[in-house]
Short mmCIF file of C-alpha atoms in Angstrom, two decimals:
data_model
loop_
_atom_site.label_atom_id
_atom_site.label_comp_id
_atom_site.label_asym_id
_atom_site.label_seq_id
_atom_site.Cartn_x
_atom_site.Cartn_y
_atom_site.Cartn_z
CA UNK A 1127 2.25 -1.23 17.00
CA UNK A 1128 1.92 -0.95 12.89
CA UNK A 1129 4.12 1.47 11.30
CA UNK A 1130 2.61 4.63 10.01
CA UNK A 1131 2.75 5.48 6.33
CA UNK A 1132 5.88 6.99 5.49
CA UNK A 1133 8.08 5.07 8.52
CA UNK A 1134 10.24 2.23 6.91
CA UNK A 1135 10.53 0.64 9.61
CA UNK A 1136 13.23 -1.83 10.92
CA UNK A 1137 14.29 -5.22 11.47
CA UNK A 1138 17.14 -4.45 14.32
CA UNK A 1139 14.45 -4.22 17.14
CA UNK A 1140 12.55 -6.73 18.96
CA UNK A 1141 8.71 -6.38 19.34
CA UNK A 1142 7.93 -4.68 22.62
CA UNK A 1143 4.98 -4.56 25.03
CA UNK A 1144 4.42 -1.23 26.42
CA UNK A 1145 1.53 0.41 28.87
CA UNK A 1146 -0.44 2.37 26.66
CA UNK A 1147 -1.06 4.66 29.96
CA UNK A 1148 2.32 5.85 29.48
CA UNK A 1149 2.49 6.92 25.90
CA UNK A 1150 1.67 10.81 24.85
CA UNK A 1151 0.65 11.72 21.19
CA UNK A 1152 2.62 14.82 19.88
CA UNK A 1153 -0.10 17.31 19.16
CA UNK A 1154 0.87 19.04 15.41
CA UNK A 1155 3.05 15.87 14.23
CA UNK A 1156 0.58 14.83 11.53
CA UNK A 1157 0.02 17.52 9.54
CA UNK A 1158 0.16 15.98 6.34
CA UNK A 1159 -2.89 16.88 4.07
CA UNK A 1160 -2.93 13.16 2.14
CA UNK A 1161 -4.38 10.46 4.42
CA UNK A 1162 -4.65 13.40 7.02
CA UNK A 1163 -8.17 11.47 8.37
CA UNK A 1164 -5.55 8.83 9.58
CA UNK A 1165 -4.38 11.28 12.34
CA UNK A 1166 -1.25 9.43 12.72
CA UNK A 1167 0.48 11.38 15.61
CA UNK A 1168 3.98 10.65 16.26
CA UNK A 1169 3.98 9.02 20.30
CA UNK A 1170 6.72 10.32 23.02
CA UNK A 1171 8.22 7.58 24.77
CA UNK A 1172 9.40 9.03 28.41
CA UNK A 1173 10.65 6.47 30.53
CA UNK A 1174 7.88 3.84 29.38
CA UNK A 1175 8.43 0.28 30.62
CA UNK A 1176 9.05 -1.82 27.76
CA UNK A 1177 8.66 -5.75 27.83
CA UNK A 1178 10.49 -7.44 24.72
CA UNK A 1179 7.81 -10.03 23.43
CA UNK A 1180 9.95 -12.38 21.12
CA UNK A 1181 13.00 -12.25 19.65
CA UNK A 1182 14.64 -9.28 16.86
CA UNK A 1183 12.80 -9.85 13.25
CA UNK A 1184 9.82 -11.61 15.18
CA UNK A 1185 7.92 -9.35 13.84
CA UNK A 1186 8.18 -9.64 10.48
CA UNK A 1187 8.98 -13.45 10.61
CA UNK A 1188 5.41 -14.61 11.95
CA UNK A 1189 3.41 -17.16 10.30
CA UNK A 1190 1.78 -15.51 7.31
CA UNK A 1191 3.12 -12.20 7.87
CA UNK A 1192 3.96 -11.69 4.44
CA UNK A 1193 0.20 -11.87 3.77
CA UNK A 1194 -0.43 -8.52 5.21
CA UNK A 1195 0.78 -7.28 1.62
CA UNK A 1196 -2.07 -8.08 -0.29
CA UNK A 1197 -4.03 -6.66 2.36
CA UNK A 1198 -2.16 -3.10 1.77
CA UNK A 1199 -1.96 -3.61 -1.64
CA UNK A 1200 -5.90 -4.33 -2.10
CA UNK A 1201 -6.06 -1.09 -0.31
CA UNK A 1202 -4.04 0.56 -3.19
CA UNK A 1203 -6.38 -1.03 -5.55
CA UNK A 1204 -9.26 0.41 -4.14
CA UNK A 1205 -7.40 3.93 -4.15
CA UNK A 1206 -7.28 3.62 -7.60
CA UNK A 1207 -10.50 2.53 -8.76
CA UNK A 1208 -12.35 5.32 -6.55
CA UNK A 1209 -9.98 7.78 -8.45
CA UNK A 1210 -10.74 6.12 -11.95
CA UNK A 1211 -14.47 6.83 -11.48
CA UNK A 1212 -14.04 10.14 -11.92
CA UNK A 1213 -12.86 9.65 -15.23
CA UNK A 1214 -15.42 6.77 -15.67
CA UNK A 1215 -18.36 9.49 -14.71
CA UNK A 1216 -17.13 12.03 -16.86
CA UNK A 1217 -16.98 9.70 -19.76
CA UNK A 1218 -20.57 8.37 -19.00
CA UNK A 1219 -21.80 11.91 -19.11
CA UNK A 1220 -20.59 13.78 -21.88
CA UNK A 1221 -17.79 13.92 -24.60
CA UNK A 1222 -14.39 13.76 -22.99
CA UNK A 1223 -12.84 13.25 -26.64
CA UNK A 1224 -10.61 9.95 -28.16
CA UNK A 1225 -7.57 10.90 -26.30
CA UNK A 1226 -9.49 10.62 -22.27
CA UNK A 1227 -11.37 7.53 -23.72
CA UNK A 1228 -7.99 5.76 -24.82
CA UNK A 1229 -6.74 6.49 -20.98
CA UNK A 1230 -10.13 4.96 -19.56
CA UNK A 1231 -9.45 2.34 -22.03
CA UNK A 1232 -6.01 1.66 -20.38
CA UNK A 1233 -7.23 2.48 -16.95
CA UNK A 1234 -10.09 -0.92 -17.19
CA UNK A 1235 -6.98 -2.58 -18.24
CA UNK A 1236 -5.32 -2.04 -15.54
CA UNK A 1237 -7.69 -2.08 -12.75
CA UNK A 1238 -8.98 -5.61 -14.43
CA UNK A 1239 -4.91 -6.24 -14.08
CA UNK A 1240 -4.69 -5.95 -10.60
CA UNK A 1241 -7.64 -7.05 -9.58
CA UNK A 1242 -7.13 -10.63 -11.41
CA UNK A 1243 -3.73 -10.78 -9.47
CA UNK A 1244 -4.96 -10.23 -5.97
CA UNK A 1245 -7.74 -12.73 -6.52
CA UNK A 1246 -5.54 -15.03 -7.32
CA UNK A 1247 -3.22 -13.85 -4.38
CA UNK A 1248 -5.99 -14.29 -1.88
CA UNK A 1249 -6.95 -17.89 -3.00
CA UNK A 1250 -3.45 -19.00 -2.43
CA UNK A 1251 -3.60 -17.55 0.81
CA UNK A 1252 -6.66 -19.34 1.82
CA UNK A 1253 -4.75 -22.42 0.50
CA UNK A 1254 -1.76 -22.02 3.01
CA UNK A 1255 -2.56 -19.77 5.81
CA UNK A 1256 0.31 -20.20 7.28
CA UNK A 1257 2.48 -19.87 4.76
CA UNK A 1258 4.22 -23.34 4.87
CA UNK A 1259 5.41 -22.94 1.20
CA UNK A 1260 7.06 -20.24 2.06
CA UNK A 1261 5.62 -18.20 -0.58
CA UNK A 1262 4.41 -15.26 1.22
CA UNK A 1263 7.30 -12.63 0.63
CA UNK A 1264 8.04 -13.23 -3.23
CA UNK A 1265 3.79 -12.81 -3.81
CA UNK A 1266 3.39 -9.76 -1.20
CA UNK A 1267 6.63 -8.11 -3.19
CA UNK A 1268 4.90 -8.64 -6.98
CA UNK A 1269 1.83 -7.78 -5.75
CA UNK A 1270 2.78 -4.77 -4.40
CA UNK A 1271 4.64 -3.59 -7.12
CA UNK A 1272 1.96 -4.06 -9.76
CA UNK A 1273 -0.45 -2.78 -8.08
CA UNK A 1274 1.90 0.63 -6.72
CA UNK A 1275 3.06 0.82 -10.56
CA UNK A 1276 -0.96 0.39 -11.77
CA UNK A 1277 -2.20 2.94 -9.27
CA UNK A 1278 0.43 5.32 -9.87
CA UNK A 1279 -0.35 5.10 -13.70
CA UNK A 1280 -4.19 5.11 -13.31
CA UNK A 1281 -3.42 8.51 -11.18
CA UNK A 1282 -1.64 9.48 -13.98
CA UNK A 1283 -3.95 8.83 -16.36
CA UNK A 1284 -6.56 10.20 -15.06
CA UNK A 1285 -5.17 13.58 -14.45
CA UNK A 1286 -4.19 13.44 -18.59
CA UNK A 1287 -7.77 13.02 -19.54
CA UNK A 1288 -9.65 15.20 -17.31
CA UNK A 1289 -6.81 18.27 -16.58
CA UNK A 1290 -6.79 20.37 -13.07
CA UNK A 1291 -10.93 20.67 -13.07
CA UNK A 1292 -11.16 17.63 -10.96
CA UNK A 1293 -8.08 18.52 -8.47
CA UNK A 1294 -9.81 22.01 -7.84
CA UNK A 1295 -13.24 22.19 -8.06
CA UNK A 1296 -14.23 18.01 -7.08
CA UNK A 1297 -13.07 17.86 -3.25
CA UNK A 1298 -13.65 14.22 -2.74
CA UNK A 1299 -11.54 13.43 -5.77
CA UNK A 1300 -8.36 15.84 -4.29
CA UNK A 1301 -9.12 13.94 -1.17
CA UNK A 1302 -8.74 10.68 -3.27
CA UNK A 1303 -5.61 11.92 -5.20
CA UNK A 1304 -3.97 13.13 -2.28
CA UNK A 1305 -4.56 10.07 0.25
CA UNK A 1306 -3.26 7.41 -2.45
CA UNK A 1307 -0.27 9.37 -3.03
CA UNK A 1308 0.85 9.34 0.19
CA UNK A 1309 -0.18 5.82 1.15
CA UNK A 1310 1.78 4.20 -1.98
CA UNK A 1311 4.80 5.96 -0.71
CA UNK A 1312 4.62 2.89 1.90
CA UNK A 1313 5.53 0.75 -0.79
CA UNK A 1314 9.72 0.53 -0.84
CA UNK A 1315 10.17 1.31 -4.52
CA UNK A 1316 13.57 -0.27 -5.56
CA UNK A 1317 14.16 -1.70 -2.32
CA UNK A 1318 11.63 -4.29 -2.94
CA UNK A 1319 12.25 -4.86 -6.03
CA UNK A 1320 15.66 -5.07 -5.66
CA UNK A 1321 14.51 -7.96 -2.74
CA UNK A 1322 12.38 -9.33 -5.06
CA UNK A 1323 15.17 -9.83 -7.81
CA UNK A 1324 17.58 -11.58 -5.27
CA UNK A 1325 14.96 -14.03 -4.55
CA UNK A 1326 14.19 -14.90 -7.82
CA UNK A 1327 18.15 -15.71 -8.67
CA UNK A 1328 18.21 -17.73 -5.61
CA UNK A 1329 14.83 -19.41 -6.18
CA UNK A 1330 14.24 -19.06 -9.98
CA UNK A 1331 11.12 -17.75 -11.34
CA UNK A 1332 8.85 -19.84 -12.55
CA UNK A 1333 7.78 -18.24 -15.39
#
């Protein structure tokens, strides 16, 4: 079982098997209106057999785990871009003035940013699957926080250029807005970064 956007999770637990027979959704426990296709329901556990499948941190500590990262943080990516096309469009079809052209201008930049960097992510994945370098954490942690800083900006950006018309009157791009907000909130902010700085003192950087 994944955690849901929004649930940071934990490392004190073991992974556990459970009888999906026994598990009841909470009706009403998802009522968020970003990402609210998902329907991620909370699930009542009462008295549910519960088989410990490998030992606490297993989880996270699989083989190429850590590669699950760029997978989320593609998903940001593509967030992004679908709301920069609504900037893109409006640019395409009339006069949006210098000031929305110099934030598409910064928005290619950093679309073309990103998607250079997970590119280059997923080839070194294909190189070590399993993550015998042990690189997997340090990439999945700058990954994610360019991307979740480039996708909050393009966000951002886009609602400088183009006002509150799109928000109220375009209901696939509120839908847009509103699901990528809530699914970068999965990223850990300072936590991670803060992660990502102790690694680099222990393991230098590289640069």
């Amino acid at each position: 079982m994944h955690p849901r956007p929004g649930d940071r999770g934990g490392t004190e637990r073991p992974p556990l098997a459970v009888a999906a027979e026994g598990l009841r959704p909470v009706i009403g426990s998802w009522p968020a209106t970003g990402m609210a296709a998902s329907d991620t329901l909370d699930v009542r556990f009462d008295e549910v057999p519960a088989e410990p499948v490998g030992p606490v941190d297993g989880y996270v500590r699989r083989p190429g785990f850590h590669h699950g990262g760029a997978g989320v943080a593609a998903c940001w990516y593509g967030g992004a871009r679908g709301v920069a096309e609504t900037l893109l469009a409006a640019a395409a079809e009339r006069d949006v003035g210098p000031h929305a052209l110099a934030h598409l201008g910064a928005v290619d930049v950093a679309l073309r940013t990103a998607r250079a960097a997970l590119e280059e992510s997923a080839d070194e994945i294909d190189a070590d699957p399993h993550d015998l370098k042990n690189a997997g954490r340090p990439r999945s942690l700058r990954l994610k926080a360019l991307v979740e800083t480039m996708a909050t900006d393009v966000m951002g950006r886009v609602g400088r250029a183009l006002g509150a018309g799109p928000l109220a009157h375009d209901a696939a791009h509120g839908r847009r807005v509103a699901d990528l907000t809530v699914y970068l909130r999965q990223h850990h902010a300072e936590r991670d970064l803060a992660a990502l700085g102790a690694l680099v003192a222990e393991q230098g950087a590289g640069w």
